[in-house]
Tab-separated table of C-alpha atoms in Angstrom:
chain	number	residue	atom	x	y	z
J	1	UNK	CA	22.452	0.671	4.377
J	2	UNK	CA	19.165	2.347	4.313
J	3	UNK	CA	18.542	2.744	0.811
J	4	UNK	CA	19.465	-1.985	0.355
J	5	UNK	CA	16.969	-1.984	3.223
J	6	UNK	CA	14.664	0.031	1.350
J	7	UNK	CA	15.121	-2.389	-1.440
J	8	UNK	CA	14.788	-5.068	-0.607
J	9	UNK	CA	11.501	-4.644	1.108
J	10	UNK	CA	10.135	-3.397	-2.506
J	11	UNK	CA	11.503	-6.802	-3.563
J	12	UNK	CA	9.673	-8.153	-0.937
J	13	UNK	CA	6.204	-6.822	-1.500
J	14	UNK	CA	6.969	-7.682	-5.154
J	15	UNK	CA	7.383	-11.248	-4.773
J	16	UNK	CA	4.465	-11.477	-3.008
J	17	UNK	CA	2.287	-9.614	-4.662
J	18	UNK	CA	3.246	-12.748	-7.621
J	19	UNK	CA	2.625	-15.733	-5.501
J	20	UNK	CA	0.356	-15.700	-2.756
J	21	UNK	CA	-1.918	-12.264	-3.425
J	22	UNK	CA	-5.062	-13.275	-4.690
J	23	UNK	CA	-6.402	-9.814	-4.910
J	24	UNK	CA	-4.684	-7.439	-7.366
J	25	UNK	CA	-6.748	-5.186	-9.191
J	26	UNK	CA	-6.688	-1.725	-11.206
J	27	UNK	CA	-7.507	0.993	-9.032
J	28	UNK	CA	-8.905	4.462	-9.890
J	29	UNK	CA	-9.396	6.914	-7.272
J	30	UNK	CA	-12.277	8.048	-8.932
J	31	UNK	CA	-14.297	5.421	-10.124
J	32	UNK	CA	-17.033	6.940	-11.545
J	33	UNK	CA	-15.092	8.075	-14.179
J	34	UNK	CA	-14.220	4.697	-15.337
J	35	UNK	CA	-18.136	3.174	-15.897
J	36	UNK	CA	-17.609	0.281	-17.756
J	37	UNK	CA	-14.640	-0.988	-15.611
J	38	UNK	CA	-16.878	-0.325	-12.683
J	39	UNK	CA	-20.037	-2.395	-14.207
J	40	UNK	CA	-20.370	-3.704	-17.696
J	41	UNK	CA	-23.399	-2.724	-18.094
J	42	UNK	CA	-22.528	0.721	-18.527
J	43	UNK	CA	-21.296	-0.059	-22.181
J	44	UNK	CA	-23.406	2.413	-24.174
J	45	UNK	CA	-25.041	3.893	-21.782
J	46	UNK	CA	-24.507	7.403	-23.721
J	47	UNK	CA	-26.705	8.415	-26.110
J	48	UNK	CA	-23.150	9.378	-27.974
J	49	UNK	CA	-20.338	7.221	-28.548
J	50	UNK	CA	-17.878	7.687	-25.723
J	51	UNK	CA	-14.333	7.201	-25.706
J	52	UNK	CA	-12.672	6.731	-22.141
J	53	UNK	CA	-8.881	7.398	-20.978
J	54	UNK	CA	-7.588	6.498	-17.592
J	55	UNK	CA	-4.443	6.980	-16.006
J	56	UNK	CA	-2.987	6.326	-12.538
J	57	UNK	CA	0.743	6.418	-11.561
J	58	UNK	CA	1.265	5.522	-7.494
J	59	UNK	CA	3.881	6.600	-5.663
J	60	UNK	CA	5.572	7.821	-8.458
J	61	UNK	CA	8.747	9.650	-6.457
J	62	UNK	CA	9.594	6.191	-5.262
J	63	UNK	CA	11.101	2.933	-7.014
J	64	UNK	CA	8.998	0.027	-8.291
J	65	UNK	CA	5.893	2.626	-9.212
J	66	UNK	CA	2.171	1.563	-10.065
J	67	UNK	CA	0.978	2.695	-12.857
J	68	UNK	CA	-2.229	1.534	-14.705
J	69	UNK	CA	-3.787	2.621	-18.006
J	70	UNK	CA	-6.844	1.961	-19.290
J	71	UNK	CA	-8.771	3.207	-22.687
J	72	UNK	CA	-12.706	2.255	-23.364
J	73	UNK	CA	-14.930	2.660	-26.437
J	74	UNK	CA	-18.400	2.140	-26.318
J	75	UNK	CA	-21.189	2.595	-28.299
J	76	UNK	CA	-25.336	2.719	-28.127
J	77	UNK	CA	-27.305	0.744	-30.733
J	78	UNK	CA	-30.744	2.219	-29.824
J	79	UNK	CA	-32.644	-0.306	-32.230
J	80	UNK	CA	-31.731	-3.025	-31.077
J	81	UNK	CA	-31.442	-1.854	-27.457
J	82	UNK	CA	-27.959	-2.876	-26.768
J	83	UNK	CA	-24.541	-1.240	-26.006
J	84	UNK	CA	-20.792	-2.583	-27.122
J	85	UNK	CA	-17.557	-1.724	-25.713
J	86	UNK	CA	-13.995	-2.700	-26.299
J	87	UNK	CA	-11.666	-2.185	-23.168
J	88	UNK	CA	-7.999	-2.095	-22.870
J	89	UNK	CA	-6.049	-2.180	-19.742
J	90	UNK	CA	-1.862	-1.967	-19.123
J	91	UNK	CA	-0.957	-1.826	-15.677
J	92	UNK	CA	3.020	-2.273	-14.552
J	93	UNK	CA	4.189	-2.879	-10.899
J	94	UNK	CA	6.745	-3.171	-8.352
J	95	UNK	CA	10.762	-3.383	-9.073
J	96	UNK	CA	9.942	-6.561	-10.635
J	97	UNK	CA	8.676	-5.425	-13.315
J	98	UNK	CA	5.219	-7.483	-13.208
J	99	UNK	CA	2.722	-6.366	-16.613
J	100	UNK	CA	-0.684	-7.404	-16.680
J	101	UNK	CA	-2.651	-6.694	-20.380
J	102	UNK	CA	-6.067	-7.103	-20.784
J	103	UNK	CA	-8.163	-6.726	-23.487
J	104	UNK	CA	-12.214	-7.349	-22.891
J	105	UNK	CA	-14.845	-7.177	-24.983
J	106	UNK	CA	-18.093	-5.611	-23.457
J	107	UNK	CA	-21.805	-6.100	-24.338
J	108	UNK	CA	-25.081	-4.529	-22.667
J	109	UNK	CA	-28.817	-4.649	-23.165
J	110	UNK	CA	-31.508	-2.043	-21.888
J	111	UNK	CA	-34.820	-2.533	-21.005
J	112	UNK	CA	-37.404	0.523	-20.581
J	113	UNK	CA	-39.499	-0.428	-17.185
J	114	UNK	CA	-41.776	2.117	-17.534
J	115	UNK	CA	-41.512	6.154	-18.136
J	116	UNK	CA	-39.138	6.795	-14.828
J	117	UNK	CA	-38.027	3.600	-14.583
J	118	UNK	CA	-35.097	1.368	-16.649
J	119	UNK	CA	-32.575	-1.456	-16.065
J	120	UNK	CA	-29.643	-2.520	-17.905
J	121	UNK	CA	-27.563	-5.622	-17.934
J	122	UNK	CA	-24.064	-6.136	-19.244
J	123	UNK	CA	-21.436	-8.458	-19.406
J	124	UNK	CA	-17.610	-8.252	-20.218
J	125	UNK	CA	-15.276	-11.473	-21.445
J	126	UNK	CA	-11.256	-11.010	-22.130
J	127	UNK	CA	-8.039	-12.293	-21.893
J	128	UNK	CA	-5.174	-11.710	-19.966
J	129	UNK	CA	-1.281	-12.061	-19.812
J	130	UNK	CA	0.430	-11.400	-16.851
J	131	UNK	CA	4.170	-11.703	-17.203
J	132	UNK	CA	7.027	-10.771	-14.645
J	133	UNK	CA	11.117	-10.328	-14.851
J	134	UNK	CA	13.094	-12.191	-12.558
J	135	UNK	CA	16.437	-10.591	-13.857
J	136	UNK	CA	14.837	-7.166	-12.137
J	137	UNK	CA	14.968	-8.367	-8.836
J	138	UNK	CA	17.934	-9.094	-6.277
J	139	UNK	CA	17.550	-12.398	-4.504
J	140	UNK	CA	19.330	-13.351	-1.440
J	141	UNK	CA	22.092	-15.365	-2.840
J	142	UNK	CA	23.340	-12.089	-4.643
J	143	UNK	CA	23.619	-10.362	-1.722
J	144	UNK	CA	25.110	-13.051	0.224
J	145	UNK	CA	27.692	-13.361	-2.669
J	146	UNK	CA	28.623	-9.552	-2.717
J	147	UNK	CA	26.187	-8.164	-4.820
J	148	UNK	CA	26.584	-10.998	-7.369
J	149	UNK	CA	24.921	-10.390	-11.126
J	150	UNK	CA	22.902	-13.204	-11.332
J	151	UNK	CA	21.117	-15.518	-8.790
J	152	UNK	CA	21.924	-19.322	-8.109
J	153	UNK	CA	18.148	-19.781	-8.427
J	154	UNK	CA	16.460	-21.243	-11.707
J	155	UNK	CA	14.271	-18.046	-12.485
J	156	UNK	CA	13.417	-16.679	-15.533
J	157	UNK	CA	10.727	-14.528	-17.340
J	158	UNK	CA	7.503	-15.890	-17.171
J	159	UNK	CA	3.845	-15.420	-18.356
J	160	UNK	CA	0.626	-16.400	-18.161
J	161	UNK	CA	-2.752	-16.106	-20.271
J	162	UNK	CA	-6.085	-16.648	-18.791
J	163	UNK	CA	-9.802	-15.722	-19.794
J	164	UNK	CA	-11.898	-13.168	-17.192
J	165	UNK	CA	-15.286	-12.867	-16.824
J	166	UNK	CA	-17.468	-10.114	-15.499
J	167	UNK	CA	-21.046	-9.672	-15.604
J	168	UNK	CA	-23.306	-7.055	-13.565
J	169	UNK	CA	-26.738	-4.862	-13.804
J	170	UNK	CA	-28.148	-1.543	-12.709
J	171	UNK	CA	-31.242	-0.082	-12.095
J	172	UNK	CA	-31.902	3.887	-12.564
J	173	UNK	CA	-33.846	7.014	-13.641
J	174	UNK	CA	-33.797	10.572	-14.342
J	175	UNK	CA	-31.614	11.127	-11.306
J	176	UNK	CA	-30.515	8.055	-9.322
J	177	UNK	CA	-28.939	4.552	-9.787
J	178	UNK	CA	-27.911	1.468	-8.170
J	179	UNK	CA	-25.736	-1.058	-9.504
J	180	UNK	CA	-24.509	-5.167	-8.801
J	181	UNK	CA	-21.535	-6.173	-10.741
J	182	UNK	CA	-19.363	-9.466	-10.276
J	183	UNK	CA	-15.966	-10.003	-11.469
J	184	UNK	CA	-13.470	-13.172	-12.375
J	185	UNK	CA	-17.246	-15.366	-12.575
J	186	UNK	CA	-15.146	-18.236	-13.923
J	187	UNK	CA	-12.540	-17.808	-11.171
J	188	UNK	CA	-9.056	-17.652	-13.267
J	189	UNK	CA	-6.305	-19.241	-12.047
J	190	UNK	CA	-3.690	-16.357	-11.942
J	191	UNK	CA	-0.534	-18.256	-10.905
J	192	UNK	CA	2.570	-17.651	-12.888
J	193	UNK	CA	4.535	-20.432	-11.394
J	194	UNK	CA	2.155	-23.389	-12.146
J	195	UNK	CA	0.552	-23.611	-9.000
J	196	UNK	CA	-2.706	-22.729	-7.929
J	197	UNK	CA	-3.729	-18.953	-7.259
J	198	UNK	CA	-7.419	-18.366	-8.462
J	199	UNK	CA	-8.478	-15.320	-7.872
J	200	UNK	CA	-11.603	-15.056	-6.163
J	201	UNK	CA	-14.741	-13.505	-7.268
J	202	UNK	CA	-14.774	-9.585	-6.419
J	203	UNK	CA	-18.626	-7.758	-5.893
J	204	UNK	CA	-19.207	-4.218	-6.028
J	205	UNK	CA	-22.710	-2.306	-5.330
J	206	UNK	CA	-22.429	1.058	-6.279
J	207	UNK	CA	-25.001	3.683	-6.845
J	208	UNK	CA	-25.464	7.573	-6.924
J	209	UNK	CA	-27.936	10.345	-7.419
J	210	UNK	CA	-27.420	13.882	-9.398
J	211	UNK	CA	-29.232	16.960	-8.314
J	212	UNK	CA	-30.108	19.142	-10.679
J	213	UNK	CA	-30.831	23.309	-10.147
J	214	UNK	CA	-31.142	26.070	-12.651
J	215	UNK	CA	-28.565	29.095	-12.608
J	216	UNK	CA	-29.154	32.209	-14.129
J	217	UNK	CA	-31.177	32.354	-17.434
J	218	UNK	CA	-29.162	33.426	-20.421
J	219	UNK	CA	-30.382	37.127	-21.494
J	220	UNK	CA	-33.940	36.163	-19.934
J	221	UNK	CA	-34.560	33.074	-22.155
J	222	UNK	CA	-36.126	30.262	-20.772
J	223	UNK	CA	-34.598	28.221	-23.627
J	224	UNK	CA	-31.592	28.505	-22.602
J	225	UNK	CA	-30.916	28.124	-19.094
J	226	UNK	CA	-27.846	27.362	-17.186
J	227	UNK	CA	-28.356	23.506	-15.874
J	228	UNK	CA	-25.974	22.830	-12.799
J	229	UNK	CA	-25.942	19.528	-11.588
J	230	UNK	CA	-24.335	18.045	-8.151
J	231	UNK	CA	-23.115	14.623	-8.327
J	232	UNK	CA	-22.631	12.272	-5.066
J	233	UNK	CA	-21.243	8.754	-5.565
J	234	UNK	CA	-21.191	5.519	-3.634
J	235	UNK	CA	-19.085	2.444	-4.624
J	236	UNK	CA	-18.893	-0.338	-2.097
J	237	UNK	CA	-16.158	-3.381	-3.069
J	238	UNK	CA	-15.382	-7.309	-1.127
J	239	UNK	CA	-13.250	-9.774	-2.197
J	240	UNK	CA	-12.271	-12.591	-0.265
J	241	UNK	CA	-11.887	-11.093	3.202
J	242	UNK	CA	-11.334	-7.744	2.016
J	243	UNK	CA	-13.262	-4.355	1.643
J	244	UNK	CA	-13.348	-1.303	0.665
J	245	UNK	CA	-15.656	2.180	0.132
J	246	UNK	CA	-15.178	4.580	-2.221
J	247	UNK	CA	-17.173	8.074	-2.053
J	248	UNK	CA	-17.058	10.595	-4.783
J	249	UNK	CA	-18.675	14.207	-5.513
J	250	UNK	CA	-18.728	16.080	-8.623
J	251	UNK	CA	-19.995	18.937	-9.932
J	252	UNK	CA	-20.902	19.787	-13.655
J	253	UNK	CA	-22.372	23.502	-15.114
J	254	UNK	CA	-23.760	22.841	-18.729
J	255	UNK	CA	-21.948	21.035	-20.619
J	256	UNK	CA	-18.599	21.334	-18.697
């Protein structure tokens, strides 16, 4: 009895999460680690090309997991002051089975304020499909039939393709930065039953600083020092009626 409770609550949050939940959105634990998801106009913000990989599975002992995967390339293009990016995402949830796949494309420009001082702007446009299985769910007129194969109800696999929009900006130096990005600009309509479920636009100001101390010096070289750095991390997120703060810290010795 517990365990068709337990179900059908998953069921529950799972049918919900498709009609009326304008809010659904990848979620890393620690942002920082995914820039260009964060803001846009982090796209080739390395000196280096950089290739990103992100994985989170939720809840993963239990049934109807979260799991979201992302992969980023980006790249600088110092003469003509401008970064590029491609960006995949793959994210799978609840027992019903409902896939979102995104694919953006990511573009950035940089502009040197003075010696300290720079900004960057960025912007990221993609498409979406969103897609759910009905035959993965149980509906109430199996259960009221005895556990019944299919449902009376005229349900089948559906999807839906939309464009998203993203834009945003930081400001920064040696040590420090503060960032504005906006995402769904053009306010997609999300719905996969023909209705209307737009999903509102979601801001995030985020910012950190990194200090930097010198370890030991490597057989009394001042070449060659050991550069430690301490990272603290702010990332502040509102959409709709909704909020949220992230915090992170991290710590880095050379190039490790």
């Amino acid at each position: 009895m517990i365990r068709k409770v337990y179900y059908i609550f998953f069921i529950l949050i799972t049918f919900l999460n498709v009609t009326i939940t304008n809010a659904q959105h990848y979620q890393f634990s620690q942002f920082y680690a995914a820039p260009t998801y964060l803001n846009p106009a982090f796209a080739g913000a390395n000196a280096c090309s950089r290739l990103s990989l992100n994985y989170r599975n939720q809840w993963a002992q239990i049934a109807g997991t979260y799991e979201t995967f992302q992969v980023t390339l980006d790249h600088a293009v110092k003469k003509y002051n401008s970064g590029f990016g491609l960006q995949f995402f793959s994210d799978k949830a609840g027992l019903g089975s409902l896939k979102t796949t995104q694919f953006n494309l990511l573009y950035s420009y940089e502009i040197k304020i003075n010696k300290v001082y720079g900004a960057r702007a960025g912007i990221s446009v993609g498409g979406v499909q969103r897609s759910i299985d009905y035959s993965a769910l149980v509906f109430g007129d199996q259960i009221a039939r005895g556990g019944a194969a299919n449902t009376l109800d005229n349900v089948s696999t559906l999807r839906k393709m939309y464009i998203d929009m993203a834009a945003g900006g930081l400001f920064y130096n040696e040590n420090a930065w503060i960032g504005f990005s906006a995402n769904h600009l053009n306010n997609p309509n999300q719905s996969l039953q023909g209705s209307e479920s737009r999903l509102p636009i979601e801001l995030k100001l985020h910012g950190g600083y990194k200090f930097t101390f010198e370890g030991d010096e490597s057989n009394g070289s001042k070449q060659n020092p050991h550069r430690n750095s301490i990272t603290i991390t702010a990332n502040y997120k509102k959409q709709s009626k909704f909020n949220q703060i992230d915090l992170g810290l991290y710590y880095s010795k050379n190039y490790v």
